[in-house]
Amino acid sequence: MKRGFGSDNHSGISPEVLQAIAAANVEHALAYGDDEYCCRVEELFKEYFGRQAKVYFVFNGTGANVLNIDIMCRSHHAVVCADTAHINVDECGAPQRIVGCKLLTVHTPDGKLTPELVKTQLHGFGFEHHSQPKAISITQSTELGTLYTLGEIRALADLAHEYNMYLHMDGARLANAAVALNCTFKEMTTDCGVDCLSFGGTKNGLMMGESVVLLNPLLDDGVKYRRKQMSQLCSKMRFVAVQFEAYLKDELWRRNAEHSNHMAHLLYEGLKDVPQVKVMYPVQVNSVFAQLPHDAWHKLLDDYFFYDWDESNNVVRWMCSFDTTEDDIHHFVDAIKKVVSR
């Protein structure tokens, strides 16, 4: 498959990650996380997120998000999220089916919740006929490629805690956000009052496996049993753990995210003066959302794979990856200019 711009999930695996997997593929090791590799990486997570942090490895992002929701909520609870949130659009109803709770979705112009928007859903407390709001879920960076500032995250955490709720962060692209904001993971999560985190790496060079990071120790009650019940307990967990070790230890996460972010900005720079192309949101991380003539983007699909985002308005999404090259960008920009000028 030719390198396209469909998803950062389409990229390969960082060589450092493959090397780490191969290095762990020796002798035997205890299963289900009781091995030396997992113990070592758990300590690394504490260095990145704070001493109170507890990590639980899972198979995928859906597993991470749903396990986090299950930790925070019971079936009579509700989670407030943006209508564009991955848990609402792309989890195939997993939170509702597995946890049984309700999602209270809010329309946003840029994929970001605000305290004012969340407050529209904070009612019916103590009324047994209504699902009880128990958590706020935000995505950093958002599904529209926009970013919450640290102050905005703190404001949402304060609101959640004021109402005896929790704040969950979907961090599938947390590395891209940290690079763009020039902050640490801890500054963007623990220090802002985030209670639990879905921390991903497959969009930034890992092969598979994601993690649930509990930042509020009060949530760490029976989580290992809940993970098992959700079929998210990996037997040969060392091969997930060593990927995160390679990812975190020498800041591979940063190098990969800096590159993919830079590629998206390079794409934007190549298109910003093309009158037939309208970039819809600020280009802050590794995505570009653009509106262009319907026939043009369909013609582009003959040579490059990418997804439509809002077909009714001719908006598409272009994602850059850690292995996207400058030549990839230049050729793609040339192709776009060619099809829109016809």
XYZ file of N, CA, C and O in Angstrom, residues 135-270:
544
model
N -18.937 11.510 34.969
C -17.611 11.728 34.389
C -17.701 12.676 33.205
O -18.731 12.774 32.529
N -16.595 13.373 32.991
C -16.387 14.166 31.773
C -15.244 13.505 31.032
O -14.231 13.151 31.626
N -15.403 13.321 29.738
C -14.339 12.724 28.923
C -13.923 13.708 27.838
O -14.764 14.206 27.077
N -12.622 13.998 27.791
C -12.081 14.875 26.756
C -10.980 14.123 26.002
O -10.426 13.143 26.504
N -10.691 14.587 24.811
C -9.650 13.975 23.991
C -8.556 15.005 23.745
O -8.839 16.142 23.379
N -7.292 14.588 23.950
C -6.148 15.490 23.788
C -5.075 14.791 22.950
O -4.497 13.806 23.406
N -4.810 15.233 21.723
C -5.522 16.255 20.985
C -6.890 15.745 20.534
O -7.105 14.547 20.450
N -7.803 16.675 20.210
C -9.165 16.287 19.900
C -9.259 15.593 18.549
O -8.310 15.571 17.757
N -10.433 15.066 18.299
C -10.685 14.401 17.020
C -10.638 15.366 15.843
O -10.586 14.939 14.683
N -10.642 16.670 16.106
C -10.522 17.678 15.056
C -9.115 18.270 14.990
O -8.885 19.253 14.294
N -8.194 17.679 15.752
C -6.811 18.143 15.715
C -6.559 19.394 16.522
O -5.489 20.006 16.399
N -7.504 19.777 17.366
C -7.342 20.963 18.197
C -6.840 20.561 19.584
O -6.899 19.390 19.965
N -6.379 21.550 20.345
C -5.746 21.278 21.634
C -6.424 22.018 22.774
O -6.819 23.183 22.640
N -6.546 21.340 23.898
C -6.901 21.997 25.146
C -5.634 22.606 25.748
O -4.588 21.944 25.809
N -5.704 23.832 26.178
C -4.601 24.401 26.948
C -4.610 23.778 28.342
O -5.609 23.180 28.771
N -3.511 23.943 29.066
C -3.459 23.406 30.419
C -4.518 24.059 31.297
O -5.148 23.394 32.127
N -4.741 25.350 31.105
C -5.763 26.049 31.874
C -7.156 25.520 31.590
O -7.997 25.418 32.510
N -7.423 25.181 30.344
C -8.740 24.644 29.985
C -8.962 23.259 30.593
O -10.073 22.919 31.013
N -7.905 22.464 30.647
C -8.018 21.143 31.280
C -8.286 21.300 32.773
O -9.154 20.623 33.343
N -7.544 22.202 33.418
C -7.734 22.424 34.851
C -9.164 22.881 35.154
O -9.763 22.451 36.141
N -9.702 23.742 34.312
C -11.058 24.251 34.528
C -12.078 23.117 34.453
O -13.037 23.075 35.246
N -11.890 22.195 33.526
C -12.816 21.066 33.411
C -12.652 20.099 34.580
O -13.635 19.534 35.078
N -11.411 19.909 35.030
C -11.184 19.049 36.197
C -11.830 19.659 37.441
O -12.478 18.955 38.230
N -11.660 20.957 37.614
C -12.262 21.629 38.769
C -13.783 21.494 38.744
O -14.418 21.260 39.784
N -14.369 21.654 37.560
C -15.821 21.512 37.427
C -16.258 20.098 37.786
O -17.233 19.896 38.525
N -15.543 19.115 37.237
C -15.887 17.722 37.520
C -15.842 17.449 39.016
O -16.773 16.864 39.595
N -14.786 17.880 39.672
C -14.627 17.588 41.094
C -15.633 18.364 41.939
O -16.061 17.880 42.994
N -16.022 19.534 41.473
C -17.050 20.312 42.187
C -18.360 19.540 42.251
O -19.105 19.619 43.236
N -18.645 18.762 41.202
C -19.890 17.994 41.122
C -19.684 16.522 41.504
O -20.524 15.685 41.186
N -18.577 16.219 42.180
C -18.280 14.841 42.578
C -18.216 13.918 41.367
O -18.721 12.790 41.387
N -17.583 14.425 40.304
C -17.401 13.665 39.069
C -15.912 13.478 38.811
O -15.068 14.024 39.514
N -15.609 12.706 37.774
C -14.223 12.460 37.385
C -13.955 13.043 35.993
O -14.882 13.189 35.183
N -12.681 13.321 35.741
C -12.262 13.761 34.404
C -11.381 12.688 33.774
O -10.327 12.337 34.320
N -11.821 12.181 32.639
C -11.068 11.199 31.854
C -10.502 11.888 30.626
O -11.153 12.737 30.002
N -9.280 11.519 30.268
C -8.662 12.045 29.057
C -8.341 10.886 28.118
O -7.674 9.925 28.504
N -8.848 10.976 26.900
C -8.481 10.047 25.834
C -7.210 10.600 25.205
O -7.241 11.596 24.486
N -6.086 9.941 25.490
C -4.793 10.423 25.019
C -4.210 9.581 23.919
O -3.005 9.275 23.934
N -5.030 9.206 22.949
C -4.522 8.414 21.825
C -3.386 9.137 21.115
O -2.452 8.504 20.612
N -3.458 10.476 21.089
C -2.406 11.288 20.468
C -1.830 12.265 21.497
O -1.548 13.427 21.192
N -1.642 11.780 22.705
C -1.131 12.629 23.770
C 0.273 13.137 23.462
O 0.631 14.261 23.802
N 1.082 12.313 22.808
C 2.447 12.728 22.472
C 2.432 13.930 21.537
O 3.208 14.885 21.722
N 1.558 13.920 20.539
C 1.467 15.049 19.617
C 1.047 16.317 20.340
O 1.528 17.410 20.045
N 0.154 16.160 21.313
C -0.306 17.310 22.086
C 0.813 17.862 22.962
O 1.004 19.080 23.055
N 1.561 16.979 23.611
C 2.637 17.428 24.498
C 3.704 18.184 23.725
O 4.237 19.199 24.191
N 4.025 17.693 22.541
C 5.012 18.380 21.699
C 4.492 19.753 21.290
O 5.209 20.757 21.366
N 3.238 19.813 20.869
C 2.676 21.085 20.403
C 2.586 22.108 21.529
O 2.780 23.312 21.305
N 2.290 21.646 22.744
C 2.152 22.558 23.882
C 3.464 22.771 24.625
O 3.520 23.567 25.568
N 4.501 22.019 24.231
C 5.806 22.098 24.877
C 5.683 21.888 26.386
O 6.168 22.684 27.207
N 5.021 20.791 26.750
C 4.842 20.465 28.165
C 5.083 18.980 28.363
O 5.196 18.205 27.399
N 5.161 18.570 29.604
C 5.329 17.155 29.910
C 3.969 16.477 30.000
O 2.928 17.139 30.124
N 3.983 15.150 29.986
C 2.740 14.411 30.164
C 2.133 14.722 31.536
O 0.917 14.881 31.662
N 2.974 14.787 32.552
C 2.486 15.048 33.908
C 1.842 16.422 34.017
O 0.783 16.589 34.648
N 2.458 17.420 33.403
C 1.895 18.772 33.455
C 0.521 18.829 32.811
O -0.333 19.620 33.229
N 0.301 17.990 31.799
C -0.954 18.023 31.043
C -2.029 17.124 31.638
O -3.194 17.215 31.265
N -1.652 16.268 32.580
C -2.618 15.305 33.126
C -2.695 15.422 34.647
O -3.592 16.073 35.176
N -1.748 14.822 35.335
C -1.758 14.792 36.797
C -1.852 16.192 37.386
O -2.686 16.457 38.268
N -1.015 17.097 36.923
C -0.965 18.449 37.492
C -2.215 19.254 37.187
O -2.479 20.263 37.858
N -2.969 18.832 36.176
C -4.212 19.537 35.819
C -5.440 18.920 36.480
O -6.550 19.419 36.291
N -5.256 17.835 37.224
C -6.393 17.239 37.918
C -7.099 16.139 37.163
O -8.193 15.716 37.565
N -6.511 15.637 36.072
C -7.108 14.518 35.344
C -7.092 13.284 36.253
O -6.092 12.998 36.922
N -8.192 12.551 36.284
C -8.304 11.393 37.173
C -7.832 10.097 36.535
O -7.260 9.243 37.213
N -8.076 9.942 35.247
C -7.618 8.733 34.556
C -7.404 9.040 33.079
O -8.004 9.957 32.521
N -6.541 8.235 32.489
C -6.039 8.538 31.146
C -5.990 7.281 30.292
O -5.577 6.221 30.770
N -6.408 7.403 29.051
C -6.138 6.383 28.034
C -4.903 6.855 27.279
O -4.960 7.836 26.538
N -3.782 6.159 27.489
C -2.508 6.604 26.920
C -2.120 5.668 25.782
O -1.883 4.484 25.995
N -2.084 6.220 24.569
C -1.836 5.406 23.394
C -0.463 5.588 22.801
O 0.247 6.547 23.100
N -0.088 4.643 21.935
C 1.175 4.721 21.233
C 1.134 4.164 19.829
O 2.037 4.410 19.030
N 0.061 3.435 19.490
C 0.023 2.804 18.169
C -0.090 3.822 17.044
O 0.250 3.516 15.900
N -0.569 5.015 17.338
C -0.637 6.067 16.327
C 0.708 6.793 16.188
O 0.838 7.696 15.369
N 1.686 6.379 17.003
C 2.961 7.100 17.036
C 4.152 6.148 17.065
O 5.197 6.478 17.622
N 3.984 4.945 16.479
C 5.134 4.065 16.306
C 5.092 2.726 16.996
O 5.962 1.886 16.758
N 4.100 2.486 17.874
C 4.000 1.187 18.509
C 3.292 0.187 17.590
O 2.575 0.581 16.662
N 3.478 -1.089 17.878
C 2.827 -2.128 17.076
C 1.390 -2.357 17.537
O 0.463 -2.379 16.740
N 1.219 -2.549 18.833
C -0.107 -2.780 19.401
C -0.024 -2.570 20.902
O 1.062 -2.523 21.473
N -1.181 -2.463 21.520
C -1.225 -2.288 22.961
C -1.370 -0.829 23.356
O -0.721 0.047 22.772
N -2.236 -0.572 24.302
C -2.443 0.764 24.846
C -2.412 0.638 26.363
O -2.184 -0.449 26.906
N -2.667 1.726 27.061
C -2.600 1.651 28.515
C -3.656 2.525 29.173
O -4.033 3.571 28.657
N -4.130 2.040 30.312
C -4.972 2.810 31.218
C -4.066 3.302 32.330
O -3.387 2.499 32.983
N -4.024 4.603 32.532
C -3.173 5.184 33.572
C -4.079 5.854 34.602
O -4.754 6.837 34.294
N -4.115 5.288 35.785
C -4.910 5.864 36.871
C -4.073 6.896 37.602
O -2.992 6.591 38.116
N -4.564 8.121 37.643
C -3.858 9.224 38.290
C -4.472 9.565 39.642
O -3.825 10.179 40.477
N -5.719 9.175 39.832
C -6.412 9.331 41.105
C -6.414 7.980 41.809
O -7.098 7.052 41.379
N -5.639 7.833 42.895
C -5.534 6.525 43.564
C -6.866 5.974 44.049
O -7.014 4.755 44.201
N -7.854 6.840 44.260
C -9.151 6.373 44.744
C -9.867 5.506 43.714
O -10.786 4.755 44.064
N -9.451 5.597 42.448
C -10.081 4.805 41.394
C -9.513 3.392 41.303
O -10.085 2.541 40.630
N -8.394 3.157 41.963
C -7.716 1.866 41.816
C -8.311 0.834 42.771
O -7.687 0.412 43.748
N -9.515 0.409 42.458
C -10.223 -0.559 43.292
C -10.794 -1.662 42.403
O -11.763 -1.443 41.682
N -10.142 -2.798 42.418
C -10.641 -3.923 41.633
C -10.428 -3.802 40.145
O -11.070 -4.511 39.365
N -9.508 -2.934 39.732
C -9.330 -2.689 38.299
C -8.808 -3.930 37.579
O -9.216 -4.222 36.445
N -7.927 -4.685 38.229
C -7.395 -5.872 37.557
C -8.493 -6.881 37.238
O -8.418 -7.587 36.229
N -9.540 -6.943 38.056
C -10.648 -7.849 37.791
C -11.522 -7.319 36.652
O -12.007 -8.078 35.806
N -11.705 -6.020 36.629
C -12.499 -5.414 35.559
C -11.799 -5.573 34.208
O -12.444 -5.827 33.190
N -10.478 -5.416 34.204
C -9.729 -5.612 32.963
C -9.901 -7.044 32.463
O -10.101 -7.278 31.271
N -9.805 -8.011 33.364
C -9.963 -9.408 32.984
C -11.352 -9.664 32.415
O -11.501 -10.332 31.387
N -12.377 -9.122 33.060
C -13.756 -9.331 32.605
C -13.997 -8.744 31.217
O -14.869 -9.204 30.488
N -13.212 -7.736 30.863
C -13.370 -7.098 29.554
C -12.505 -7.737 28.480
O -12.394 -7.205 27.379
N -11.884 -8.857 28.784
C -11.027 -9.562 27.819
C -9.856 -8.698 27.365
O -9.412 -8.786 26.217
N -9.355 -7.860 28.274
C -8.248 -6.969 27.937
C -6.949 -7.336 28.661
O -5.996 -6.564 28.678
N -6.917 -8.537 29.257
C -5.714 -8.983 29.953
C -4.869 -9.819 29.004
O -5.261 -10.912 28.601
N -3.710 -9.295 28.675
C -2.797 -9.964 27.740
C -1.913 -10.940 28.508
O -1.322 -10.577 29.529
N -1.812 -12.173 28.019
C -0.999 -13.158 28.728
C 0.487 -12.844 28.593
O 1.210 -12.762 29.593
N 0.970 -12.633 27.386
C 2.387 -12.310 27.177
C 2.574 -10.792 27.203
O 2.991 -10.164 26.238
N 2.267 -10.236 28.368
C 2.205 -8.780 28.499
C 3.564 -8.108 28.352
O 3.644 -6.915 28.076
N 4.631 -8.854 28.524
C 5.958 -8.240 28.398
C 6.142 -7.595 27.022
O 6.866 -6.608 26.892
N 5.479 -8.160 25.992
C 5.672 -7.625 24.646
C 4.911 -6.325 24.426
O 5.220 -5.578 23.501
N 3.917 -6.051 25.256
C 3.286 -4.732 25.266
C 4.149 -3.774 26.081
O 4.436 -2.650 25.661
N 4.597 -4.238 27.238
C 5.363 -3.376 28.149
C 6.650 -2.866 27.515
O 6.983 -1.677 27.630
N 7.382 -3.738 26.831
C 8.674 -3.304 26.284
C 8.499 -2.296 25.154
O 9.404 -1.503 24.901
N 7.343 -2.307 24.500
C 7.087 -1.278 23.493
C 7.014 0.095 24.153
O 7.588 1.069 23.667
N 6.297 0.163 25.272
C 6.204 1.434 25.988
C 7.548 1.832 26.585
O 7.865 3.023 26.695
N 8.353 0.848 26.965
C 9.682 1.164 27.477
C 10.525 1.829 26.392
O 11.172 2.855 26.633
N 10.509 1.252 25.199
C 11.251 1.849 24.084
C 10.685 3.220 23.732
O 11.415 4.140 23.357
N 9.393 3.362 23.861
C 8.686 4.593 23.518
C 9.031 5.724 24.475
O 9.230 6.874 24.060
N 9.136 5.396 25.768
C 9.308 6.423 26.788
C 10.756 6.668 27.189
O 11.143 7.798 27.493
N 11.569 5.615 27.208
C 12.870 5.691 27.858
C 13.776 6.756 27.257
O 14.387 7.546 27.976
N 13.899 6.787 25.956
C 14.787 7.749 25.297
C 14.008 8.779 24.484
O 14.501 9.306 23.495
N 12.750 9.018 24.899
C 11.881 10.019 24.271
C 11.641 9.756 22.786
O 11.556 10.696 21.982
N 11.515 8.485 22.435
C 11.091 8.157 21.073
C 9.745 8.799 20.787
O 9.492 9.264 19.666
N 8.867 8.826 21.778
C 7.554 9.438 21.619
C 7.674 10.875 21.113
O 6.896 11.315 20.261
N 8.639 11.597 21.673
C 8.809 13.008 21.302
C 9.321 13.144 19.869
O 8.807 13.957 19.090
N 10.325 12.368 19.511
C 10.893 12.463 18.165
C 9.848 12.125 17.113
O 9.739 12.819 16.084
N 9.090 11.065 17.346
C 8.064 10.672 16.382
C 6.969 11.729 16.263
O 6.522 12.064 15.166
N 6.519 12.248 17.397
C 5.438 13.236 17.382
C 5.899 14.556 16.781
O 5.144 15.215 16.045
N 7.117 14.962 17.094
C 7.640 16.192 16.490
C 7.643 16.071 14.977
O 7.289 17.028 14.260
N 8.029 14.901 14.488
C 8.107 14.714 13.037
C 6.714 14.741 12.405
O 6.504 15.443 11.401
N 5.770 13.990 12.964
C 4.437 13.945 12.352
C 3.749 15.300 12.430
O 3.062 15.713 11.484
N 3.932 16.013 13.542
C 3.381 17.366 13.638
C 3.990 18.272 12.571
O 3.287 19.067 11.917
N 5.298 18.161 12.407
C 5.994 19.000 11.421
C 5.501 18.700 10.014
O 5.328 19.619 9.195
N 5.250 17.446 9.718
C 4.763 17.083 8.383
C 3.388 17.698 8.117
O 3.111 18.170 7.007
N 2.528 17.709 9.130
C 1.207 18.317 8.953
C 1.322 19.820 8.720
O 0.605 20.393 7.883
N 2.226 20.474 9.434
C 2.426 21.907 9.218
C 3.026 22.175 7.836
O 2.697 23.182 7.192
N 3.880 21.277 7.384
C 4.435 21.416 6.039
C 3.335 21.276 4.991
O 3.311 22.021 3.995
N 2.418 20.354 5.227
C 1.277 20.189 4.324
C 0.418 21.452 4.316
O 0.008 21.941 3.247
N 0.165 21.991 5.491
C -0.622 23.219 5.582
C 0.061 24.376 4.844
O -0.589 25.126 4.103
N 1.358 24.527 5.040
C 2.083 25.611 4.383
C 2.003 25.495 2.871
O 1.936 26.497 2.154
N 1.978 24.271 2.376
C 1.909 24.066 0.939
C 0.544 24.360 0.354
O 0.412 24.556 -0.861
